[in-house]
PDB file of C-alpha atoms in Angstrom:
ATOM      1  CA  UNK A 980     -11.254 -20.630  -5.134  1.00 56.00           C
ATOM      2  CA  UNK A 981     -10.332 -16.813  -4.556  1.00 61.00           C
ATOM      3  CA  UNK A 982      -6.839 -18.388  -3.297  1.00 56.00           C
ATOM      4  CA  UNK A 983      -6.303 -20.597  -6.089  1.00 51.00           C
ATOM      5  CA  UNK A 984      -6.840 -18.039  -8.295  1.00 56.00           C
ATOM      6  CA  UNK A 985      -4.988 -14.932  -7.014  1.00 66.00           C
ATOM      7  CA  UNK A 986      -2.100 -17.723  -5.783  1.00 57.00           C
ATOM      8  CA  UNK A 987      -1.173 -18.396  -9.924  1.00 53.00           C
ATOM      9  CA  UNK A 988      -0.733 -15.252 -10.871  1.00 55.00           C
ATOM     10  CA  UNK A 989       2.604 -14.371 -12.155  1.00 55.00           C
ATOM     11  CA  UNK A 990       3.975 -12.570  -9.616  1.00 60.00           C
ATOM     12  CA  UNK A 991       2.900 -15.149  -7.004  1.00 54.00           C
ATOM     13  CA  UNK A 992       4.976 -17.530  -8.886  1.00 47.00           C
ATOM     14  CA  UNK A 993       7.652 -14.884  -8.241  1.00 50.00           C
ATOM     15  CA  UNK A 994       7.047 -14.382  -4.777  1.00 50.00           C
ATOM     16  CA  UNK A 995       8.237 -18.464  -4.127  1.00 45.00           C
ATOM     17  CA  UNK A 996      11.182 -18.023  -5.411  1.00 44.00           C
ATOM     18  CA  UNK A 997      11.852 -16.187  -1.482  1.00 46.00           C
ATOM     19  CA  UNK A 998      10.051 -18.724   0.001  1.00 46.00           C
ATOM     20  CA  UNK A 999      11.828 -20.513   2.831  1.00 48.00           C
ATOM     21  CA  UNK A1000      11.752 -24.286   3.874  1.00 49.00           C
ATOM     22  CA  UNK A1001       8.807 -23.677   5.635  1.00 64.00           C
ATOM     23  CA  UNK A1002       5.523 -23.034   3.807  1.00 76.00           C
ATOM     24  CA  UNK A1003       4.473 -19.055   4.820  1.00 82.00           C
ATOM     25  CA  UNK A1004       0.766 -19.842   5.838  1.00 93.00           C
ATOM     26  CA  UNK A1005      -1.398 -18.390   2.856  1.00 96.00           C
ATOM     27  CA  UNK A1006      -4.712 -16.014   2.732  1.00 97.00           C
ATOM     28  CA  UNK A1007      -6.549 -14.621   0.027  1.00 98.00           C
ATOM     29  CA  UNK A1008      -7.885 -11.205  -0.002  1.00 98.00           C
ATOM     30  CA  UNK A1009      -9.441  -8.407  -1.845  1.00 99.00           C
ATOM     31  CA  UNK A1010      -8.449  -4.991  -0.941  1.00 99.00           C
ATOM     32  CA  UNK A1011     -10.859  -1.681  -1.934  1.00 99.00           C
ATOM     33  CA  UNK A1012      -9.171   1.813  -2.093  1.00 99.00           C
ATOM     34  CA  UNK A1013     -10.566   5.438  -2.456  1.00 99.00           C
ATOM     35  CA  UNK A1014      -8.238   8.161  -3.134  1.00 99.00           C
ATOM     36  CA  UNK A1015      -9.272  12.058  -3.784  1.00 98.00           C
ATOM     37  CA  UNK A1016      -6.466  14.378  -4.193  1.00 98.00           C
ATOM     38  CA  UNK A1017      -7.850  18.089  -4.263  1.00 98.00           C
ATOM     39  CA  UNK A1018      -6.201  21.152  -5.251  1.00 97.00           C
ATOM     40  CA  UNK A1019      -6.624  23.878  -1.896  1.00 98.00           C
ATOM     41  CA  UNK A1020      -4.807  26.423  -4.743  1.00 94.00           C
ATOM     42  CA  UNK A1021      -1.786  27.684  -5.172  1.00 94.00           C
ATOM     43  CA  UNK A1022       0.850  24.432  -4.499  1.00 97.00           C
ATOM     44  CA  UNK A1023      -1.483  22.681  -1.505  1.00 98.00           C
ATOM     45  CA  UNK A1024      -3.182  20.000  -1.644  1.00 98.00           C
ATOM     46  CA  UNK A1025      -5.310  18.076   0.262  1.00 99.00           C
ATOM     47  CA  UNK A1026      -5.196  13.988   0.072  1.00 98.00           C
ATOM     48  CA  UNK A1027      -8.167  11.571   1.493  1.00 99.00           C
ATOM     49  CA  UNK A1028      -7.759   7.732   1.209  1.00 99.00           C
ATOM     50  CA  UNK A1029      -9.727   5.107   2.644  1.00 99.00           C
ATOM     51  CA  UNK A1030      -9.315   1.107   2.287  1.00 99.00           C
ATOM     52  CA  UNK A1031     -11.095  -1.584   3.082  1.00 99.00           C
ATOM     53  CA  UNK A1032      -9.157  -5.141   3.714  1.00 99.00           C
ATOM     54  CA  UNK A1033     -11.330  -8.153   3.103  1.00 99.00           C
ATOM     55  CA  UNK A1034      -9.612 -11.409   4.757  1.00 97.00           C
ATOM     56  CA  UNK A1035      -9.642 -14.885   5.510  1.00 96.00           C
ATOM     57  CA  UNK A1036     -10.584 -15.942   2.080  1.00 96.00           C
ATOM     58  CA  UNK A1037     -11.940 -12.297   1.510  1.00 97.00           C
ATOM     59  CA  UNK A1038     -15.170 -13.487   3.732  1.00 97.00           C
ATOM     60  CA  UNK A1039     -14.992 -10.595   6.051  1.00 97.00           C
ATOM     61  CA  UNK A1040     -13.891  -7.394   6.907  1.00 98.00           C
ATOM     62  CA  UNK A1041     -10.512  -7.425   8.456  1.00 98.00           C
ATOM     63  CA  UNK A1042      -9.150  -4.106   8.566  1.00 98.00           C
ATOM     64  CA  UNK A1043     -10.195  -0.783   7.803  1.00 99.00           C
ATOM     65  CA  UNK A1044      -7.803   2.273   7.044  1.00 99.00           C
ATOM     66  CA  UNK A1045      -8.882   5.843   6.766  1.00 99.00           C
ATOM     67  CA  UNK A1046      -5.468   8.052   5.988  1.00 99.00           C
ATOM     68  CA  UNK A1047      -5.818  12.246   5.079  1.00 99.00           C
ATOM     69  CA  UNK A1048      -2.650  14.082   4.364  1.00 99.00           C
ATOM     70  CA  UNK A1049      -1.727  17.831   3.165  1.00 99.00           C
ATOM     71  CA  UNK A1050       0.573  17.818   0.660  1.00 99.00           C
ATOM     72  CA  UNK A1051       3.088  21.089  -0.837  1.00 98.00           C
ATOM     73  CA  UNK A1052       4.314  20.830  -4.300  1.00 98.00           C
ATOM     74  CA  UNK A1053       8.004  22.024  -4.448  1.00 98.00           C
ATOM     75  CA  UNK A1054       8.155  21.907  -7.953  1.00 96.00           C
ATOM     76  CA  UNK A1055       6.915  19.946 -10.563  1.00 93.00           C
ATOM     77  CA  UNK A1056       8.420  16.310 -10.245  1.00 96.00           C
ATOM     78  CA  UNK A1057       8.778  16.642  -6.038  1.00 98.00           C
ATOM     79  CA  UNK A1058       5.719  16.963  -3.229  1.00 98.00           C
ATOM     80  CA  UNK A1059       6.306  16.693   0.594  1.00 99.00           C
ATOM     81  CA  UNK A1060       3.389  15.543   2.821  1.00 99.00           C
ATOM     82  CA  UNK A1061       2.484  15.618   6.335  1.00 99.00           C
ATOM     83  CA  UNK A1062      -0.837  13.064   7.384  1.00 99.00           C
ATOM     84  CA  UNK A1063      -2.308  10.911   9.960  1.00 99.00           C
ATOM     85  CA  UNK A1064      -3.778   7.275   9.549  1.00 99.00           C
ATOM     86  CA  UNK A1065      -5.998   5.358  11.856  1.00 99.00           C
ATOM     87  CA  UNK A1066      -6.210   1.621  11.003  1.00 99.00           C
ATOM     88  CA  UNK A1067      -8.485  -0.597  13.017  1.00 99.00           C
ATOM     89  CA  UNK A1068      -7.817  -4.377  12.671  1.00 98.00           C
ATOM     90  CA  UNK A1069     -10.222  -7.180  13.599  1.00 97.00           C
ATOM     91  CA  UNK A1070      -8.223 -10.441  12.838  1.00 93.00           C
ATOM     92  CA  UNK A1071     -10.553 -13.627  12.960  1.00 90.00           C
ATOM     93  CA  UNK A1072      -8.759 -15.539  15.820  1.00 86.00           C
ATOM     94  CA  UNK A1073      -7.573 -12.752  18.725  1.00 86.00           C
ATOM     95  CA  UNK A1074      -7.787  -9.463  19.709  1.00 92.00           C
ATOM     96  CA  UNK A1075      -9.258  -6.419  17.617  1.00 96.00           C
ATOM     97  CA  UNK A1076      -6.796  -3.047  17.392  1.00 97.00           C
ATOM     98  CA  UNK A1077      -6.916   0.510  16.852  1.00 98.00           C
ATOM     99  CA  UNK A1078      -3.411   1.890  15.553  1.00 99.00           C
ATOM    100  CA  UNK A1079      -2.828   5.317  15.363  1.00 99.00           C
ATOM    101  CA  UNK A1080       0.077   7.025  12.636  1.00 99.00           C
ATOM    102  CA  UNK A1081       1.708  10.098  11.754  1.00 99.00           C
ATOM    103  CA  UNK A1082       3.905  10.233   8.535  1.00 99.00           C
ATOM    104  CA  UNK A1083       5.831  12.804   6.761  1.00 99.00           C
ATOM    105  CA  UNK A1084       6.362  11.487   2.985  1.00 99.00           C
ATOM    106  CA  UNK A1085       8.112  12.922   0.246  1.00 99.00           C
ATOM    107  CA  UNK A1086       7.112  11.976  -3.722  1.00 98.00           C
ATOM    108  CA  UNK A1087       9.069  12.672  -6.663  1.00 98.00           C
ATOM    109  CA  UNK A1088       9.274  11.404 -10.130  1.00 98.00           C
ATOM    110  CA  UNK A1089      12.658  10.225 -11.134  1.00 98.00           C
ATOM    111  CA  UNK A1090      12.455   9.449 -15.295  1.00 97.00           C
ATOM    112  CA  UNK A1091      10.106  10.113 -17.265  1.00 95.00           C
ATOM    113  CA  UNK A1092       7.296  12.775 -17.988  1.00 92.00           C
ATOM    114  CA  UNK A1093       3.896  10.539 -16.737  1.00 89.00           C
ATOM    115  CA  UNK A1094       2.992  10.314 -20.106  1.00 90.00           C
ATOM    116  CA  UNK A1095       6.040   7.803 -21.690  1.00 95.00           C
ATOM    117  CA  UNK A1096       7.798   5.024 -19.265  1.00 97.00           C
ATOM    118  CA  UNK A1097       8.106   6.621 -15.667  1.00 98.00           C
ATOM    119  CA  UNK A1098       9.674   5.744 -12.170  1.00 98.00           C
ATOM    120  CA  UNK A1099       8.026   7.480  -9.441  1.00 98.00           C
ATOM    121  CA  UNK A1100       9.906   7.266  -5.542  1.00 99.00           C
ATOM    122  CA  UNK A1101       7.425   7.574  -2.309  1.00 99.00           C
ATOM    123  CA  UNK A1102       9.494   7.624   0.741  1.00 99.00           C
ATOM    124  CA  UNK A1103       7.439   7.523   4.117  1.00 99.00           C
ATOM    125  CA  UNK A1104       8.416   7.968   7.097  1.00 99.00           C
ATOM    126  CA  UNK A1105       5.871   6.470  10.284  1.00 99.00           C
ATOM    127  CA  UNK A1106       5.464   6.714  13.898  1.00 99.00           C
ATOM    128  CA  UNK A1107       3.143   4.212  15.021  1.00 99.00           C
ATOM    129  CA  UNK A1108       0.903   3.788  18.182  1.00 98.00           C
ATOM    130  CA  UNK A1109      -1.623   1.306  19.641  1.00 98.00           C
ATOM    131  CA  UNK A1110      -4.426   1.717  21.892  1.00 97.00           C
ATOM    132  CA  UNK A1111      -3.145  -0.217  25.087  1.00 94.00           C
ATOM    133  CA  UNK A1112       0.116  -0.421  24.255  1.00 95.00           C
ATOM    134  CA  UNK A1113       3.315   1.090  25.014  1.00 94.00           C
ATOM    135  CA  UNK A1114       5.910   2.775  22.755  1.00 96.00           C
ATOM    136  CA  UNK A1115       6.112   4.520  19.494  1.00 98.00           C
ATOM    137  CA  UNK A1116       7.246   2.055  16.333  1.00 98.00           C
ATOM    138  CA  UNK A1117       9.278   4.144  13.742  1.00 99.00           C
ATOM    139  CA  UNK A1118       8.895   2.629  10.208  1.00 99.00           C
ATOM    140  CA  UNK A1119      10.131   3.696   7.218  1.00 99.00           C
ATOM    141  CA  UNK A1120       8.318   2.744   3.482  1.00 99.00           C
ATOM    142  CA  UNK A1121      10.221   2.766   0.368  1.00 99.00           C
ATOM    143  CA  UNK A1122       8.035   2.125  -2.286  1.00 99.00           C
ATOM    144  CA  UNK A1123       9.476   2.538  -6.545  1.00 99.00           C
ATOM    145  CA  UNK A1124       7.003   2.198  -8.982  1.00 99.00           C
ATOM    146  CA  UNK A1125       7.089   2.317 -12.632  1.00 98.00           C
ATOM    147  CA  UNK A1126       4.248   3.030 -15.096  1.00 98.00           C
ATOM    148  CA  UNK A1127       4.081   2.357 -19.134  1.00 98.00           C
ATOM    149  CA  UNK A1128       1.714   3.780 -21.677  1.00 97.00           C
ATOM    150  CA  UNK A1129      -0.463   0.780 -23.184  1.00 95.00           C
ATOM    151  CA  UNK A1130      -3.405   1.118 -25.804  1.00 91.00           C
ATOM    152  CA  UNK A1131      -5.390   4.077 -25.509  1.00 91.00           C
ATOM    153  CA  UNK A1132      -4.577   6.110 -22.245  1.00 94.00           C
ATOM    154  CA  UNK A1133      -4.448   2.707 -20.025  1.00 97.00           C
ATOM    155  CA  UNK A1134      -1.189   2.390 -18.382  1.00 98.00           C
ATOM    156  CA  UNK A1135       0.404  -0.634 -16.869  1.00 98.00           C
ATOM    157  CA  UNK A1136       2.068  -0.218 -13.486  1.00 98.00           C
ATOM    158  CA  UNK A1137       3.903  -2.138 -11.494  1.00 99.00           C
ATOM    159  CA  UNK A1138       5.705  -1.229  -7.749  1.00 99.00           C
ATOM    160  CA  UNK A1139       7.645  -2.499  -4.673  1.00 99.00           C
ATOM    161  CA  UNK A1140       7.377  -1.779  -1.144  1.00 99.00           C
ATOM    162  CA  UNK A1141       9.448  -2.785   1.571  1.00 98.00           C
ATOM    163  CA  UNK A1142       8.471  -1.684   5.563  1.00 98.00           C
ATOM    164  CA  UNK A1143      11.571  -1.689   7.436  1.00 98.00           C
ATOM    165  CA  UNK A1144      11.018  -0.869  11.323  1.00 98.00           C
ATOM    166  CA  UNK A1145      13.464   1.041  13.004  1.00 97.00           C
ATOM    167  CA  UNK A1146      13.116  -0.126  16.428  1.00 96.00           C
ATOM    168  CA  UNK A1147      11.540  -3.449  18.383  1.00 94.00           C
ATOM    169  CA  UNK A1148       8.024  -2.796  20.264  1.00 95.00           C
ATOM    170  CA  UNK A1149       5.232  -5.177  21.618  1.00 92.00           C
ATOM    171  CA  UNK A1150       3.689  -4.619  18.532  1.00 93.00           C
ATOM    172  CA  UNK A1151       5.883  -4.022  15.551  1.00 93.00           C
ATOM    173  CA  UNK A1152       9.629  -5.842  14.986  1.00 91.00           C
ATOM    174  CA  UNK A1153      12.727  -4.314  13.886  1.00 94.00           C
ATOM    175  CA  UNK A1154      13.829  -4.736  10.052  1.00 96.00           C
ATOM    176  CA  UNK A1155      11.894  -6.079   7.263  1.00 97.00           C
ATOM    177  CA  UNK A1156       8.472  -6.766   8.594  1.00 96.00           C
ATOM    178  CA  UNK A1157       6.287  -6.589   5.049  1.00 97.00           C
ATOM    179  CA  UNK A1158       6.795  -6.124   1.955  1.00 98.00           C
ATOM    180  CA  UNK A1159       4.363  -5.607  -1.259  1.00 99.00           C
ATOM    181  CA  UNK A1160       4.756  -5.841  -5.161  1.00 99.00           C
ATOM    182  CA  UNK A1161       1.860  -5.098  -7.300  1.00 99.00           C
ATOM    183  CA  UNK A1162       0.909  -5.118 -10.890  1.00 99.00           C
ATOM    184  CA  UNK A1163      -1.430  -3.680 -12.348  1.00 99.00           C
ATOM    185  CA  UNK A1164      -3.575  -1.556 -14.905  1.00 98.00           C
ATOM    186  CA  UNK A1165      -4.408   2.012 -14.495  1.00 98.00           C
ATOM    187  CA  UNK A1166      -7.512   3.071 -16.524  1.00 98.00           C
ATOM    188  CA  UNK A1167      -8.762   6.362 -16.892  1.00 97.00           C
ATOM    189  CA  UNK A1168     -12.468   6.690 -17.070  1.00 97.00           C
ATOM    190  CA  UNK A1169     -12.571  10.521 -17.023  1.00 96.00           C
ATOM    191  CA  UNK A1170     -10.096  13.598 -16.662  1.00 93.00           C
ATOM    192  CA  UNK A1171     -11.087  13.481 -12.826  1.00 97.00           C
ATOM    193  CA  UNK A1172     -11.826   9.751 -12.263  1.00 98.00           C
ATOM    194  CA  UNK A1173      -9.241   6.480 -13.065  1.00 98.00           C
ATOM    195  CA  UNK A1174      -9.260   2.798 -11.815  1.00 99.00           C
ATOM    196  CA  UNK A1175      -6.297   0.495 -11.079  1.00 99.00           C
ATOM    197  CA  UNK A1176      -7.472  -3.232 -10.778  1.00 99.00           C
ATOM    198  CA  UNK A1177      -4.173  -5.123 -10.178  1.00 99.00           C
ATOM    199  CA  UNK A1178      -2.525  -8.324  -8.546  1.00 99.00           C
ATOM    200  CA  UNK A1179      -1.001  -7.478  -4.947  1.00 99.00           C
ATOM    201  CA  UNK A1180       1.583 -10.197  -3.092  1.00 99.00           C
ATOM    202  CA  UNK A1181       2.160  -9.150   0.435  1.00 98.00           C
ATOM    203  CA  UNK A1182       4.599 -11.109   2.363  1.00 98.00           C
ATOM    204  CA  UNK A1183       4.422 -10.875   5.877  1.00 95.00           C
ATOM    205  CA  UNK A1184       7.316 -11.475   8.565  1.00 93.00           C
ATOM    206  CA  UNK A1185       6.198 -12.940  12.222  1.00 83.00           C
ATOM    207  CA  UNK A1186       7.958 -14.957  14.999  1.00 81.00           C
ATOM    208  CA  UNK A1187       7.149 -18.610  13.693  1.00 80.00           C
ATOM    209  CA  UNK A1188       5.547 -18.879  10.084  1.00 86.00           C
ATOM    210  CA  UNK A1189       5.355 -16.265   8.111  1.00 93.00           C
ATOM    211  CA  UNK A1190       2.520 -15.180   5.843  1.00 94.00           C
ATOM    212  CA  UNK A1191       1.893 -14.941   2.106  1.00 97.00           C
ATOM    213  CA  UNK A1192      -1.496 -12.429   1.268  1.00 97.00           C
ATOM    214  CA  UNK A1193      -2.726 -12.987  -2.554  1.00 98.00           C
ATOM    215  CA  UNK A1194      -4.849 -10.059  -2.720  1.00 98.00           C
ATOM    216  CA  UNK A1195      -7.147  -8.411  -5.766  1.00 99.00           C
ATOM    217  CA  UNK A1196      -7.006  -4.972  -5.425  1.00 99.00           C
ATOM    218  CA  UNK A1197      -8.922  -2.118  -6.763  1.00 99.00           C
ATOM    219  CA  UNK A1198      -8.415   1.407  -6.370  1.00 99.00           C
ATOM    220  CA  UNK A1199     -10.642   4.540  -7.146  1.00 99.00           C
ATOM    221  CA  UNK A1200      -9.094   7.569  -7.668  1.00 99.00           C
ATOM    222  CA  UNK A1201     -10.482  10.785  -8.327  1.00 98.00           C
ATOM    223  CA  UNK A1202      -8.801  14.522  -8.927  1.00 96.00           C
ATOM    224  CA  UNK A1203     -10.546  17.861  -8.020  1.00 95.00           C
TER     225      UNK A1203
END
């Protein structure tokens, strides 16, 4: 039912416009985000972000994500990071994984104030590991998003995200290998607390069929 639902969506119907001759195999999921950016003074801060994945008809837990970062503001529009991210994976039929990242990421706002329409950049730049396997995967993420003021202080958003791998490993192909669009609502529910329920299509490239994630996301931010 989950599928069915998530799989109508407009931006599904969007998605199948890219879809090849043969059907991508299709999962629904819901995906639950915590984000806390806090101020360590002056132009520092410190940003913690956890996820849970739920898969395979959003019955289980399928990956987990935990991903801190320091972040220096070098002005008002523009912040470059430095983090790390472990992500453990337990897919249903095979092997579980620990992946280990580090990522350097810069953020900058390219029109727009945050308040009226606004198009944010996030470039990031990964190294990638895996527990028990060889070589370092260099990935780069592109992701645009724009936001628009609706009624009250709600905000509709909407992004793209390609992954684009630099090299070929056991684990992790060269060129497009994902790539996510979202839409969705950001709602504040305090000066240090907002929400963003939204509609996620992730599209994912492997040797033989590819694979189409509907997922319902929700992500809980908070500001200190």
């Amino acid at each position: 039912m989950l599928r069915i639902l998530l799989g109508s969506s407009p931006l599904a119907a969007l998605s199948l416009l890219a879809t090849p001759a043969l059907a991508n195999e299709e999962d629904a999921n819901i995906w639950l985000a915590q984000t806390s950016t806090i101020n360590l003074g002056g132009d520092t801060t410190l940003w913690l972000e956890a996820q849970e994945r739920f898969t395979n008809d959003a019955s289980r837990l399928g990956q987990l994500l935990i991903r801190p970062a320091i972040g220096y503001k070098l002005d008002g529009t523009t912040t470059v990071s430095i983090g790390y991210a472990y992500v453990h994976t337990d897919p249903l039929a095979g092997a579980s994984s620990d992946e280990h990242r580090l990522f350097q990421q810069l953020s900058t706002r390219l029109v727009g104030n945050g308040r009226n329409v606004t198009l944010t950049s996030r470039t990031r730049l990964e190294q990638r590991t895996f527990e028990n396997q060889d070589g370092i995967g260099w990935r780069l993420r592109q992701q645009l998003r724009v936001s628009a003021p609706l009624m009250g202080d709600a905000r509709f958003a909407l992004w793209t995200e390609p992954f684009i791998g630099f090299n070929q490993t056991s684990f992790q192909r060269d060129g497009i290998g994902l790539w996510r669009n979202f839409a969705g609502i950001t709602v504040p529910v305090s000066r240090q607390l907002s929400l963003e329920p939204g509609y996620l299509n992730q599209q994912v490239r492997r040797v033989g069929r590819d694979r189409t994630d509907h997922v319902a996301s929700l992500t809980l931010s908070t500001n200190f």
